[in-house]
Amino acid sequence: MAHVIFDTFLPFVREPFVWLPFYFFLILFTTINFKRRGAYWVLFFIANAGLSDYISSTILKGAVTRLRPCGDPAIANTVRFLVSYCPVNSSFPSSHAVNHFAAAMFIFTTFKKTVSPKWAFIFLWALAVCYAQVYVGVHFPFDVFCGAIIGLILGYLPAKII
């Protein structure tokens, strides 16, 4: 699946300067359009982000020590590595996958009735970020698959509470 366009585009998809403005837009959108309910949504959205990141980055990565493809000496020479650094923390689960799928599930579950069911596109966004993690060589597919499942669960719970 290697292609020069993917080689240029996908390393950027995983960077905060690409996806953070979208999440800030959602915060403004809900605050402006839903006033007090929007403020509660924002609180739950931020709590969801903090909780998903804490669970994936601290609890799970601390419990499961797995080398990343770019950092595993046995396979590092065979991995296409397209970013400037190979993170040294554990590869499992992908925190990008957990966080973006938790956000996607939260957004979709809370917006599908109020705003539009077309918000299902948000899962494509999360999937693109996950694919980029594998494509650039910092995660195994299993890391992002499990991260997506964990994120879906972590995003659904606070969405149902709110």
mmCIF file of C-alpha atoms in Angstrom, residues 19-147:
data_model
loop_
_atom_site.group_PDB
_atom_site.id
_atom_site.type_symbol
_atom_site.label_atom_id
_atom_site.label_comp_id
_atom_site.label_asym_id
_atom_site.label_seq_id
_atom_site.Cartn_x
_atom_site.Cartn_y
_atom_site.Cartn_z
ATOM 1 C CA TRP A 19 -6.737 17.261 14.150
ATOM 2 C CA LEU A 20 -6.756 19.651 17.128
ATOM 3 C CA PRO A 21 -8.477 22.518 15.241
ATOM 4 C CA PHE A 22 -11.357 20.173 14.389
ATOM 5 C CA TYR A 23 -11.882 19.304 18.045
ATOM 6 C CA PHE A 24 -11.719 22.989 19.005
ATOM 7 C CA PHE A 25 -14.327 23.688 16.341
ATOM 8 C CA LEU A 26 -16.612 21.062 17.911
ATOM 9 C CA ILE A 27 -16.215 22.673 21.310
ATOM 10 C CA LEU A 28 -17.189 26.070 19.873
ATOM 11 C CA PHE A 29 -19.988 24.555 17.797
ATOM 12 C CA THR A 30 -21.651 22.858 20.761
ATOM 13 C CA THR A 31 -21.143 25.795 23.120
ATOM 14 C CA ILE A 32 -22.631 28.296 20.671
ATOM 15 C CA ASN A 33 -25.507 26.143 19.445
ATOM 16 C CA PHE A 34 -26.529 24.314 22.606
ATOM 17 C CA LYS A 35 -25.635 26.848 25.321
ATOM 18 C CA ARG A 36 -25.875 25.154 28.730
ATOM 19 C CA ARG A 37 -26.276 21.637 27.312
ATOM 20 C CA GLY A 38 -23.304 22.401 25.095
ATOM 21 C CA ALA A 39 -21.226 23.343 28.122
ATOM 22 C CA TYR A 40 -22.048 19.976 29.712
ATOM 23 C CA TRP A 41 -21.141 18.281 26.437
ATOM 24 C CA VAL A 42 -17.773 20.070 26.426
ATOM 25 C CA LEU A 43 -17.075 18.982 30.006
ATOM 26 C CA PHE A 44 -17.840 15.358 29.160
ATOM 27 C CA PHE A 45 -15.876 15.584 25.904
ATOM 28 C CA ILE A 46 -12.779 16.880 27.717
ATOM 29 C CA ALA A 47 -13.205 14.323 30.512
ATOM 30 C CA ASN A 48 -13.541 11.605 27.877
ATOM 31 C CA ALA A 49 -10.308 12.745 26.220
ATOM 32 C CA GLY A 50 -8.440 12.850 29.519
ATOM 33 C CA LEU A 51 -9.747 9.487 30.667
ATOM 34 C CA SER A 52 -9.037 7.709 27.386
ATOM 35 C CA ASP A 53 -5.523 9.121 27.236
ATOM 36 C CA TYR A 54 -4.802 8.231 30.861
ATOM 37 C CA ILE A 55 -6.074 4.674 30.449
ATOM 38 C CA SER A 56 -4.152 4.068 27.213
ATOM 39 C CA SER A 57 -0.933 5.987 27.900
ATOM 40 C CA THR A 58 -0.481 5.318 31.597
ATOM 41 C CA ILE A 59 -2.386 2.224 32.672
ATOM 42 C CA LEU A 60 -2.302 -0.026 29.596
ATOM 43 C CA LYS A 61 1.090 0.981 28.204
ATOM 44 C CA GLY A 62 2.526 0.606 31.700
ATOM 45 C CA ALA A 63 1.070 -2.892 32.011
ATOM 46 C CA VAL A 64 1.879 -4.148 28.513
ATOM 47 C CA THR A 65 5.441 -3.633 27.368
ATOM 48 C CA ARG A 66 5.665 -4.147 23.632
ATOM 49 C CA LEU A 67 8.318 -2.783 21.329
ATOM 50 C CA ARG A 68 7.211 -0.624 18.430
ATOM 51 C CA PRO A 69 7.934 -1.801 14.872
ATOM 52 C CA CYS A 70 10.422 1.042 14.436
ATOM 53 C CA GLY A 71 12.136 0.195 17.746
ATOM 54 C CA ASP A 72 12.244 -3.597 17.535
ATOM 55 C CA PRO A 73 15.793 -4.618 16.549
ATOM 56 C CA ALA A 74 14.535 -7.874 15.037
ATOM 57 C CA ILE A 75 12.375 -6.120 12.418
ATOM 58 C CA ALA A 76 13.404 -2.439 12.453
ATOM 59 C CA ASN A 77 15.406 -2.838 9.234
ATOM 60 C CA THR A 78 12.360 -4.140 7.372
ATOM 61 C CA VAL A 79 9.924 -1.445 8.545
ATOM 62 C CA ARG A 80 9.248 1.641 6.452
ATOM 63 C CA PHE A 81 9.761 4.398 8.990
ATOM 64 C CA LEU A 82 8.430 7.750 7.775
ATOM 65 C CA VAL A 83 8.567 10.073 10.792
ATOM 66 C CA SER A 84 11.458 11.817 12.465
ATOM 67 C CA TYR A 85 11.364 9.879 15.745
ATOM 68 C CA CYS A 86 10.404 6.477 17.075
ATOM 69 C CA PRO A 87 8.616 6.821 20.414
ATOM 70 C CA VAL A 88 10.258 4.839 23.197
ATOM 71 C CA ASN A 89 7.100 4.006 25.168
ATOM 72 C CA SER A 90 5.161 0.801 24.657
ATOM 73 C CA SER A 91 3.413 0.175 21.378
ATOM 74 C CA PHE A 92 0.292 -1.429 22.854
ATOM 75 C CA PRO A 93 -2.293 -0.017 22.604
ATOM 76 C CA SER A 94 -2.048 2.870 20.188
ATOM 77 C CA SER A 95 -3.010 5.941 22.196
ATOM 78 C CA HIS A 96 -3.906 7.713 18.957
ATOM 79 C CA ALA A 97 -6.381 4.916 18.226
ATOM 80 C CA VAL A 98 -7.846 4.895 21.735
ATOM 81 C CA ASN A 99 -8.186 8.671 21.880
ATOM 82 C CA HIS A 100 -9.585 9.252 18.401
ATOM 83 C CA PHE A 101 -12.018 6.345 18.529
ATOM 84 C CA ALA A 102 -13.159 7.397 22.012
ATOM 85 C CA ALA A 103 -13.746 10.903 20.648
ATOM 86 C CA ALA A 104 -15.459 9.558 17.525
ATOM 87 C CA MET A 105 -17.804 7.323 19.510
ATOM 88 C CA PHE A 106 -18.608 10.110 21.951
ATOM 89 C CA ILE A 107 -19.271 12.614 19.147
ATOM 90 C CA PHE A 108 -21.358 10.204 17.092
ATOM 91 C CA THR A 109 -23.394 8.886 20.012
ATOM 92 C CA THR A 110 -24.207 12.366 21.303
ATOM 93 C CA PHE A 111 -24.745 14.044 17.915
ATOM 94 C CA LYS A 112 -26.584 11.373 15.901
ATOM 95 C CA LYS A 113 -30.060 12.326 17.186
ATOM 96 C CA THR A 114 -29.532 15.978 18.035
ATOM 97 C CA VAL A 115 -27.493 17.113 15.044
ATOM 98 C CA SER A 116 -27.415 14.434 12.331
ATOM 99 C CA PRO A 117 -26.690 10.735 11.826
ATOM 100 C CA LYS A 118 -24.234 11.842 9.131
ATOM 101 C CA TRP A 119 -21.725 12.288 11.955
ATOM 102 C CA ALA A 120 -20.830 8.642 11.323
ATOM 103 C CA PHE A 121 -18.126 10.049 9.020
ATOM 104 C CA ILE A 122 -16.167 10.786 12.190
ATOM 105 C CA PHE A 123 -15.192 7.115 12.327
ATOM 106 C CA LEU A 124 -13.419 7.525 8.975
ATOM 107 C CA TRP A 125 -11.401 10.316 10.547
ATOM 108 C CA ALA A 126 -10.375 8.062 13.444
ATOM 109 C CA LEU A 127 -9.616 5.234 11.022
ATOM 110 C CA ALA A 128 -7.378 7.512 8.931
ATOM 111 C CA VAL A 129 -5.381 8.493 12.019
ATOM 112 C CA CYS A 130 -5.013 4.808 12.960
ATOM 113 C CA TYR A 131 -3.971 3.797 9.469
ATOM 114 C CA ALA A 132 -1.377 6.583 9.494
ATOM 115 C CA GLN A 133 0.117 5.170 12.701
ATOM 116 C CA VAL A 134 0.687 1.815 11.029
ATOM 117 C CA TYR A 135 1.729 3.327 7.702
ATOM 118 C CA VAL A 136 4.520 5.450 9.186
ATOM 119 C CA GLY A 137 5.913 2.476 11.133
ATOM 120 C CA VAL A 138 5.210 3.382 14.762
ATOM 121 C CA HIS A 139 2.477 0.782 15.447
ATOM 122 C CA PHE A 140 1.517 -2.737 14.539
ATOM 123 C CA PRO A 141 -2.000 -3.237 13.103
ATOM 124 C CA PHE A 142 -2.992 -5.148 16.253
ATOM 125 C CA ASP A 143 -2.041 -2.116 18.383
ATOM 126 C CA VAL A 144 -4.439 0.155 16.531
ATOM 127 C CA PHE A 145 -7.170 -2.493 16.237
ATOM 128 C CA CYS A 146 -7.201 -3.062 20.004
ATOM 129 C CA GLY A 147 -6.854 0.665 20.585
#
